[in-house]
Amino acid sequence: MAQQFLEMPDSQGFFGEYGGQILPPELKAVMDGINDAYEQVRKTAAFQGELADLYAHYVGRPSPIFYARRLSDRQGGAHIHLKREDLNHTGAHKINHCLGEALLAKHMGKTKVLAETGAGQHGVALASACALVGIECEIHMGEVDIAKEHPNVTKMKILGARLVPVTRGTRTLKDAVDSAFEEYMLDPVHFFYAIGSVVGPHPFPKMVRDFQSIVGREARAQFLAEHQRLPDVVMACVGGGSNAMGIFTEFLPDADVQLVGVEPAGRGLDTPDHAATMTLGTKGAIHGFICYNLQDEKGEPLPVYSIASGLDYPGVGPQHCYLKDVGRVQYESVTDDECLDAFMALSRTEGIIPALESAHALAYAMKLAKTLPPEQNILVNLSGRGDKDADFVAQHLGL
Ligand SMILES: *Cc1c(COP(=O)(O)O)cnc(C)c1O
């Protein structure tokens, strides 16, 4: 089974029954072109060398693994270790795949990279990568989100991205997706739509996973070198699922390493205010691929919610769906309140302010640690830093 994990997806982009390309023929042809170009360059020393150089000298890789001693002591039980993706340039794991996508777009001679953004995290990472690589960047963002996420909007402008405010519908992420997609369809041969997670049509779930898999390759080697053994549990939050696939991939063949993905239960799984796609979703199509979905009877995506805006997506990466079905990865969820507790606990025991997204993984790690013996180790992918969330949390908790 181990080898089978590493050979996925198949040539049609399927992970078991999930993934694929649910697209009109002209777009399928464009996606196949991207796949061909990717498969060609990924094998070249020039492309891998350029990416490795940028990971080292631009992103600041390898990111360290930090043993959270005071947090572990406070919880009791297993030791909690953090893979510090929050220390990357631009503050999260997203830069790992944005660099790969920008380099590929440049290599293919594309004239413009475009994307939507919700809270602006994908927009800022992509705008940074495009500035670095030297390619035009256009970001579509809902007017409501523009008003809410001012620092990220300012950063994107400074970085030279063209910001397109979306004024239709709910003026949030959903409409920004439609707007960016319409722009893309004007000239898909020359434009490159940079998807922000391991979602969308083939080859994006594969490509984004490959670009993120540096996280797990580093983490496995670092942990072995430091402890002469592998961690017992590896944990990550799951929105679309890119940081989780990033750290899981290298551990997939290690049958003894338990892998856990943590989703947002929001205000509770018994309320409509959550984004627990793996836990409560049903199989269906969304944004050009098949996955577990939070959808109504007509197959339309339901409104989703999380205190962490990076996690509120009604679909999820196809490889996660497969890994759930075969039982290799276990999916759990934590509420907003548990997330906030973890956010404050890490800040006050270790002096590390985590992103609210990452605090979901940490919250479940803190719960699980208490049930395990002290000689066991939990490795959490700390996907990003919480500067962006600090004002909101302070206001929310009345600090
Ligand atoms: C965007 C984001 C996520 C969620 O995206 P995935 O594709 O599920 O990894 C998680 N953490 C941080 C810090 C983010 O910015």
PDB file of C-alpha atoms in Angstrom, residues 68-288:
ATOM      1  CA  ALA A  68       7.211  23.149  22.976  1.00  0.00           C
ATOM      2  CA  ARG A  69       8.425  22.176  26.438  1.00  0.00           C
ATOM      3  CA  ARG A  70       6.333  24.498  28.598  1.00  0.00           C
ATOM      4  CA  LEU A  71       3.176  23.783  26.622  1.00  0.00           C
ATOM      5  CA  SER A  72       3.833  20.018  26.871  1.00  0.00           C
ATOM      6  CA  ASP A  73       4.510  20.246  30.616  1.00  0.00           C
ATOM      7  CA  ARG A  74       1.320  22.233  31.118  1.00  0.00           C
ATOM      8  CA  GLN A  75      -0.770  19.646  29.248  1.00  0.00           C
ATOM      9  CA  GLY A  76       0.920  16.537  30.595  1.00  0.00           C
ATOM     10  CA  GLY A  77       1.309  13.404  28.466  1.00  0.00           C
ATOM     11  CA  ALA A  78       2.988  13.282  25.054  1.00  0.00           C
ATOM     12  CA  HIS A  79       5.584  15.861  23.968  1.00  0.00           C
ATOM     13  CA  ILE A  80       4.400  18.442  21.427  1.00  0.00           C
ATOM     14  CA  HIS A  81       6.841  19.569  18.695  1.00  0.00           C
ATOM     15  CA  LEU A  82       6.212  22.301  16.114  1.00  0.00           C
ATOM     16  CA  LYS A  83       7.358  22.424  12.496  1.00  0.00           C
ATOM     17  CA  ARG A  84       7.865  26.169  12.220  1.00  0.00           C
ATOM     18  CA  GLU A  85       6.351  27.137   8.854  1.00  0.00           C
ATOM     19  CA  ASP A  86       5.356  30.384  10.588  1.00  0.00           C
ATOM     20  CA  LEU A  87       9.011  31.445  10.278  1.00  0.00           C
ATOM     21  CA  ASN A  88       8.950  31.379   6.463  1.00  0.00           C
ATOM     22  CA  HIS A  89       9.211  34.635   4.542  1.00  0.00           C
ATOM     23  CA  THR A  90       5.622  36.000   4.248  1.00  0.00           C
ATOM     24  CA  GLY A  91       4.672  34.110   7.416  1.00  0.00           C
ATOM     25  CA  ALA A  92       3.146  30.811   6.311  1.00  0.00           C
ATOM     26  CA  HIS A  93       3.509  27.663   4.209  1.00  0.00           C
ATOM     27  CA  LYS A  94       1.715  29.197   1.205  1.00  0.00           C
ATOM     28  CA  ILE A  95       4.917  30.703  -0.203  1.00  0.00           C
ATOM     29  CA  ASN A  96       6.180  27.116  -0.854  1.00  0.00           C
ATOM     30  CA  HIS A  97       3.616  26.464  -3.597  1.00  0.00           C
ATOM     31  CA  CYS A  98       3.242  30.062  -4.806  1.00  0.00           C
ATOM     32  CA  LEU A  99       6.938  30.043  -5.761  1.00  0.00           C
ATOM     33  CA  GLY A 100       6.521  26.762  -7.627  1.00  0.00           C
ATOM     34  CA  GLU A 101       3.464  28.035  -9.485  1.00  0.00           C
ATOM     35  CA  ALA A 102       5.050  31.386 -10.387  1.00  0.00           C
ATOM     36  CA  LEU A 103       8.207  29.652 -11.666  1.00  0.00           C
ATOM     37  CA  LEU A 104       6.145  27.237 -13.756  1.00  0.00           C
ATOM     38  CA  ALA A 105       4.038  30.076 -15.216  1.00  0.00           C
ATOM     39  CA  LYS A 106       7.209  31.951 -16.139  1.00  0.00           C
ATOM     40  CA  HIS A 107       8.743  28.832 -17.642  1.00  0.00           C
ATOM     41  CA  MET A 108       5.614  28.292 -19.776  1.00  0.00           C
ATOM     42  CA  GLY A 109       5.835  31.854 -21.083  1.00  0.00           C
ATOM     43  CA  LYS A 110       2.503  32.871 -19.530  1.00  0.00           C
ATOM     44  CA  THR A 111       1.858  36.619 -19.479  1.00  0.00           C
ATOM     45  CA  LYS A 112      -0.168  36.920 -16.285  1.00  0.00           C
ATOM     46  CA  VAL A 113      -0.755  34.973 -13.081  1.00  0.00           C
ATOM     47  CA  LEU A 114      -4.169  35.435 -11.536  1.00  0.00           C
ATOM     48  CA  ALA A 115      -6.018  34.224  -8.472  1.00  0.00           C
ATOM     49  CA  GLU A 116      -8.762  35.020  -6.030  1.00  0.00           C
ATOM     50  CA  THR A 117      -8.149  35.620  -2.367  1.00  0.00           C
ATOM     51  CA  GLY A 118     -10.419  35.623   0.685  1.00  0.00           C
ATOM     52  CA  ALA A 119      -8.554  36.954   3.696  1.00  0.00           C
ATOM     53  CA  GLY A 120      -5.657  37.918   1.445  1.00  0.00           C
ATOM     54  CA  GLN A 121      -3.073  35.345   2.574  1.00  0.00           C
ATOM     55  CA  HIS A 122      -2.920  33.596  -0.801  1.00  0.00           C
ATOM     56  CA  GLY A 123      -2.922  36.998  -2.526  1.00  0.00           C
ATOM     57  CA  VAL A 124       0.074  38.279  -0.560  1.00  0.00           C
ATOM     58  CA  ALA A 125       2.093  35.061  -0.984  1.00  0.00           C
ATOM     59  CA  LEU A 126       1.368  34.985  -4.718  1.00  0.00           C
ATOM     60  CA  ALA A 127       2.073  38.709  -5.197  1.00  0.00           C
ATOM     61  CA  SER A 128       5.433  38.206  -3.431  1.00  0.00           C
ATOM     62  CA  ALA A 129       6.333  35.204  -5.607  1.00  0.00           C
ATOM     63  CA  CYS A 130       5.340  37.054  -8.796  1.00  0.00           C
ATOM     64  CA  ALA A 131       7.374  40.138  -7.836  1.00  0.00           C
ATOM     65  CA  LEU A 132      10.364  37.883  -7.230  1.00  0.00           C
ATOM     66  CA  VAL A 133      10.000  35.857 -10.427  1.00  0.00           C
ATOM     67  CA  GLY A 134       9.098  38.914 -12.502  1.00  0.00           C
ATOM     68  CA  ILE A 135       5.624  38.129 -13.846  1.00  0.00           C
ATOM     69  CA  GLU A 136       2.384  40.143 -13.826  1.00  0.00           C
ATOM     70  CA  CYS A 137      -0.032  39.315 -10.995  1.00  0.00           C
ATOM     71  CA  GLU A 138      -3.772  40.031 -10.727  1.00  0.00           C
ATOM     72  CA  ILE A 139      -5.754  39.311  -7.565  1.00  0.00           C
ATOM     73  CA  HIS A 140      -9.566  39.285  -7.363  1.00  0.00           C
ATOM     74  CA  MET A 141     -10.991  40.043  -3.938  1.00  0.00           C
ATOM     75  CA  GLY A 142     -14.516  40.739  -2.666  1.00  0.00           C
ATOM     76  CA  GLU A 143     -15.244  44.301  -1.507  1.00  0.00           C
ATOM     77  CA  VAL A 144     -16.340  43.044   1.905  1.00  0.00           C
ATOM     78  CA  ASP A 145     -13.008  41.239   2.354  1.00  0.00           C
ATOM     79  CA  ILE A 146     -11.080  44.266   1.070  1.00  0.00           C
ATOM     80  CA  ALA A 147     -12.626  46.375   3.825  1.00  0.00           C
ATOM     81  CA  LYS A 148     -11.877  43.713   6.476  1.00  0.00           C
ATOM     82  CA  GLU A 149      -8.332  42.796   5.492  1.00  0.00           C
ATOM     83  CA  HIS A 150      -6.693  46.147   5.046  1.00  0.00           C
ATOM     84  CA  PRO A 151      -3.056  45.229   5.836  1.00  0.00           C
ATOM     85  CA  ASN A 152      -3.047  42.436   3.231  1.00  0.00           C
ATOM     86  CA  VAL A 153      -4.665  44.684   0.614  1.00  0.00           C
ATOM     87  CA  THR A 154      -1.965  47.297   1.178  1.00  0.00           C
ATOM     88  CA  LYS A 155       0.786  44.677   0.942  1.00  0.00           C
ATOM     89  CA  MET A 156      -0.524  43.317  -2.380  1.00  0.00           C
ATOM     90  CA  LYS A 157      -0.524  46.842  -3.832  1.00  0.00           C
ATOM     91  CA  ILE A 158       3.003  47.551  -2.602  1.00  0.00           C
ATOM     92  CA  LEU A 159       4.131  44.244  -4.105  1.00  0.00           C
ATOM     93  CA  GLY A 160       2.844  45.410  -7.483  1.00  0.00           C
ATOM     94  CA  ALA A 161      -0.200  43.151  -7.903  1.00  0.00           C
ATOM     95  CA  ARG A 162      -3.271  44.494  -9.713  1.00  0.00           C
ATOM     96  CA  LEU A 163      -6.147  44.279  -7.237  1.00  0.00           C
ATOM     97  CA  VAL A 164      -9.609  43.762  -8.752  1.00  0.00           C
ATOM     98  CA  PRO A 165     -12.414  44.564  -6.252  1.00  0.00           C
ATOM     99  CA  VAL A 166     -15.410  42.258  -6.731  1.00  0.00           C
ATOM    100  CA  THR A 167     -18.732  44.056  -6.276  1.00  0.00           C
ATOM    101  CA  ARG A 168     -21.225  41.358  -7.229  1.00  0.00           C
ATOM    102  CA  GLY A 169     -23.238  38.950  -5.033  1.00  0.00           C
ATOM    103  CA  THR A 170     -22.039  38.557  -1.455  1.00  0.00           C
ATOM    104  CA  ARG A 171     -18.811  40.452  -2.371  1.00  0.00           C
ATOM    105  CA  THR A 172     -16.746  37.746  -0.626  1.00  0.00           C
ATOM    106  CA  LEU A 173     -14.542  34.782  -1.605  1.00  0.00           C
ATOM    107  CA  LYS A 174     -17.216  32.884  -3.551  1.00  0.00           C
ATOM    108  CA  ASP A 175     -17.787  35.816  -5.926  1.00  0.00           C
ATOM    109  CA  ALA A 176     -14.058  36.506  -6.155  1.00  0.00           C
ATOM    110  CA  VAL A 177     -13.603  32.927  -7.441  1.00  0.00           C
ATOM    111  CA  ASP A 178     -16.218  33.526 -10.161  1.00  0.00           C
ATOM    112  CA  SER A 179     -14.695  36.873 -11.102  1.00  0.00           C
ATOM    113  CA  ALA A 180     -11.121  35.557 -11.336  1.00  0.00           C
ATOM    114  CA  PHE A 181     -12.327  32.559 -13.306  1.00  0.00           C
ATOM    115  CA  GLU A 182     -14.141  34.741 -15.856  1.00  0.00           C
ATOM    116  CA  GLU A 183     -10.995  36.794 -16.364  1.00  0.00           C
ATOM    117  CA  TYR A 184      -8.992  33.576 -16.786  1.00  0.00           C
ATOM    118  CA  MET A 185     -11.406  32.309 -19.441  1.00  0.00           C
ATOM    119  CA  LEU A 186     -10.698  35.392 -21.588  1.00  0.00           C
ATOM    120  CA  ASP A 187      -7.302  33.891 -22.443  1.00  0.00           C
ATOM    121  CA  PRO A 188      -6.485  30.624 -20.635  1.00  0.00           C
ATOM    122  CA  VAL A 189      -3.646  29.905 -23.062  1.00  0.00           C
ATOM    123  CA  HIS A 190      -1.651  32.953 -21.945  1.00  0.00           C
ATOM    124  CA  PHE A 191      -2.932  33.368 -18.369  1.00  0.00           C
ATOM    125  CA  PHE A 192      -2.067  31.107 -15.434  1.00  0.00           C
ATOM    126  CA  TYR A 193      -4.669  30.565 -12.700  1.00  0.00           C
ATOM    127  CA  ALA A 194      -2.659  29.910  -9.545  1.00  0.00           C
ATOM    128  CA  ILE A 195      -4.792  27.734  -7.267  1.00  0.00           C
ATOM    129  CA  GLY A 196      -4.067  28.292  -3.571  1.00  0.00           C
ATOM    130  CA  SER A 197      -4.302  24.764  -2.162  1.00  0.00           C
ATOM    131  CA  VAL A 198      -4.355  21.061  -3.132  1.00  0.00           C
ATOM    132  CA  VAL A 199      -7.770  21.582  -4.783  1.00  0.00           C
ATOM    133  CA  GLY A 200      -9.142  22.350  -8.259  1.00  0.00           C
ATOM    134  CA  PRO A 201      -8.769  20.261 -11.427  1.00  0.00           C
ATOM    135  CA  HIS A 202      -5.782  17.998 -12.181  1.00  0.00           C
ATOM    136  CA  PRO A 203      -2.836  18.739 -12.132  1.00  0.00           C
ATOM    137  CA  PHE A 204      -3.198  21.287  -9.281  1.00  0.00           C
ATOM    138  CA  PRO A 205      -3.781  18.867  -6.368  1.00  0.00           C
ATOM    139  CA  LYS A 206      -0.648  16.956  -7.444  1.00  0.00           C
ATOM    140  CA  MET A 207       1.486  20.011  -8.211  1.00  0.00           C
ATOM    141  CA  VAL A 208       0.668  21.946  -5.048  1.00  0.00           C
ATOM    142  CA  ARG A 209       1.268  18.775  -2.996  1.00  0.00           C
ATOM    143  CA  ASP A 210       4.652  18.277  -4.647  1.00  0.00           C
ATOM    144  CA  PHE A 211       5.678  21.894  -3.961  1.00  0.00           C
ATOM    145  CA  GLN A 212       4.568  21.585  -0.310  1.00  0.00           C
ATOM    146  CA  SER A 213       6.135  18.157   0.267  1.00  0.00           C
ATOM    147  CA  ILE A 214       9.423  19.884   1.171  1.00  0.00           C
ATOM    148  CA  VAL A 215       7.836  20.399   4.622  1.00  0.00           C
ATOM    149  CA  GLY A 216       7.519  16.680   5.378  1.00  0.00           C
ATOM    150  CA  ARG A 217      10.852  15.784   3.751  1.00  0.00           C
ATOM    151  CA  GLU A 218      12.618  18.218   6.046  1.00  0.00           C
ATOM    152  CA  ALA A 219      10.540  17.331   9.108  1.00  0.00           C
ATOM    153  CA  ARG A 220      11.093  13.560   8.843  1.00  0.00           C
ATOM    154  CA  ALA A 221      14.873  13.935   8.461  1.00  0.00           C
ATOM    155  CA  GLN A 222      15.096  16.595  11.209  1.00  0.00           C
ATOM    156  CA  PHE A 223      13.090  14.538  13.675  1.00  0.00           C
ATOM    157  CA  LEU A 224      15.116  11.385  12.993  1.00  0.00           C
ATOM    158  CA  ALA A 225      18.407  13.236  13.381  1.00  0.00           C
ATOM    159  CA  GLU A 226      17.325  14.815  16.675  1.00  0.00           C
ATOM    160  CA  HIS A 227      15.475  11.865  18.286  1.00  0.00           C
ATOM    161  CA  GLN A 228      16.725   8.768  16.406  1.00  0.00           C
ATOM    162  CA  ARG A 229      13.069   7.816  15.850  1.00  0.00           C
ATOM    163  CA  LEU A 230       9.994   9.074  14.036  1.00  0.00           C
ATOM    164  CA  PRO A 231       7.190  11.026  15.722  1.00  0.00           C
ATOM    165  CA  ASP A 232       4.223   8.902  16.850  1.00  0.00           C
ATOM    166  CA  VAL A 233       1.651  11.357  15.514  1.00  0.00           C
ATOM    167  CA  VAL A 234       1.858  14.039  12.811  1.00  0.00           C
ATOM    168  CA  MET A 235      -0.881  16.631  12.766  1.00  0.00           C
ATOM    169  CA  ALA A 236      -1.979  19.546  10.574  1.00  0.00           C
ATOM    170  CA  CYS A 237      -5.028  21.744  10.034  1.00  0.00           C
ATOM    171  CA  VAL A 238      -7.088  21.160   6.886  1.00  0.00           C
ATOM    172  CA  GLY A 239      -8.746  23.906   4.859  1.00  0.00           C
ATOM    173  CA  GLY A 240      -8.124  22.926   1.253  1.00  0.00           C
ATOM    174  CA  GLY A 241      -5.413  20.694   2.669  1.00  0.00           C
ATOM    175  CA  SER A 242      -2.073  21.935   1.313  1.00  0.00           C
ATOM    176  CA  ASN A 243      -0.077  22.313   4.521  1.00  0.00           C
ATOM    177  CA  ALA A 244      -1.415  18.932   5.685  1.00  0.00           C
ATOM    178  CA  MET A 245      -0.443  17.145   2.430  1.00  0.00           C
ATOM    179  CA  GLY A 246       2.885  18.969   2.688  1.00  0.00           C
ATOM    180  CA  ILE A 247       3.794  17.414   6.006  1.00  0.00           C
ATOM    181  CA  PHE A 248       1.926  14.077   5.530  1.00  0.00           C
ATOM    182  CA  THR A 249       3.337  12.995   2.161  1.00  0.00           C
ATOM    183  CA  GLU A 250       6.797  11.936   3.341  1.00  0.00           C
ATOM    184  CA  PHE A 251       5.258   9.998   6.266  1.00  0.00           C
ATOM    185  CA  LEU A 252       2.611   8.124   4.233  1.00  0.00           C
ATOM    186  CA  PRO A 253       4.742   4.938   3.907  1.00  0.00           C
ATOM    187  CA  ASP A 254       5.546   4.954   7.668  1.00  0.00           C
ATOM    188  CA  ALA A 255       2.645   2.777   8.825  1.00  0.00           C
ATOM    189  CA  ASP A 256       3.526   3.356  12.503  1.00  0.00           C
ATOM    190  CA  VAL A 257       3.174   7.119  12.230  1.00  0.00           C
ATOM    191  CA  GLN A 258      -0.395   8.181  12.907  1.00  0.00           C
ATOM    192  CA  LEU A 259      -1.549  11.053  10.670  1.00  0.00           C
ATOM    193  CA  VAL A 260      -4.310  13.417  11.795  1.00  0.00           C
ATOM    194  CA  GLY A 261      -5.993  16.235   9.824  1.00  0.00           C
ATOM    195  CA  VAL A 262      -7.919  18.801  11.861  1.00  0.00           C
ATOM    196  CA  GLU A 263     -10.923  20.673  10.462  1.00  0.00           C
ATOM    197  CA  PRO A 264     -12.860  23.666  11.796  1.00  0.00           C
ATOM    198  CA  ALA A 265     -15.990  22.751  13.763  1.00  0.00           C
ATOM    199  CA  GLY A 266     -16.687  26.490  14.082  1.00  0.00           C
ATOM    200  CA  ARG A 267     -19.609  27.130  16.445  1.00  0.00           C
ATOM    201  CA  GLY A 268     -20.295  23.374  16.608  1.00  0.00           C
ATOM    202  CA  LEU A 269     -20.947  20.472  14.235  1.00  0.00           C
ATOM    203  CA  ASP A 270     -24.626  20.602  15.234  1.00  0.00           C
ATOM    204  CA  THR A 271     -24.883  24.196  13.907  1.00  0.00           C
ATOM    205  CA  PRO A 272     -24.647  25.374  10.259  1.00  0.00           C
ATOM    206  CA  ASP A 273     -21.560  27.437  11.223  1.00  0.00           C
ATOM    207  CA  HIS A 274     -18.630  25.136  10.513  1.00  0.00           C
ATOM    208  CA  ALA A 275     -16.440  23.961   7.613  1.00  0.00           C
ATOM    209  CA  ALA A 276     -15.959  20.294   8.588  1.00  0.00           C
ATOM    210  CA  THR A 277     -15.962  19.006   5.025  1.00  0.00           C
ATOM    211  CA  MET A 278     -14.304  15.642   5.707  1.00  0.00           C
ATOM    212  CA  THR A 279     -16.396  14.951   8.800  1.00  0.00           C
ATOM    213  CA  LEU A 280     -19.850  15.915   7.461  1.00  0.00           C
ATOM    214  CA  GLY A 281     -19.489  16.292   3.686  1.00  0.00           C
ATOM    215  CA  THR A 282     -20.793  14.106   0.857  1.00  0.00           C
ATOM    216  CA  LYS A 283     -19.107  13.193  -2.426  1.00  0.00           C
ATOM    217  CA  GLY A 284     -19.707  15.656  -5.251  1.00  0.00           C
ATOM    218  CA  ALA A 285     -18.141  18.051  -7.771  1.00  0.00           C
ATOM    219  CA  ILE A 286     -16.902  21.568  -6.970  1.00  0.00           C
ATOM    220  CA  HIS A 287     -14.551  23.932  -8.852  1.00  0.00           C
ATOM    221  CA  GLY A 288     -13.590  21.346 -11.480  1.00  0.00           C
TER     222      GLY A 288
END
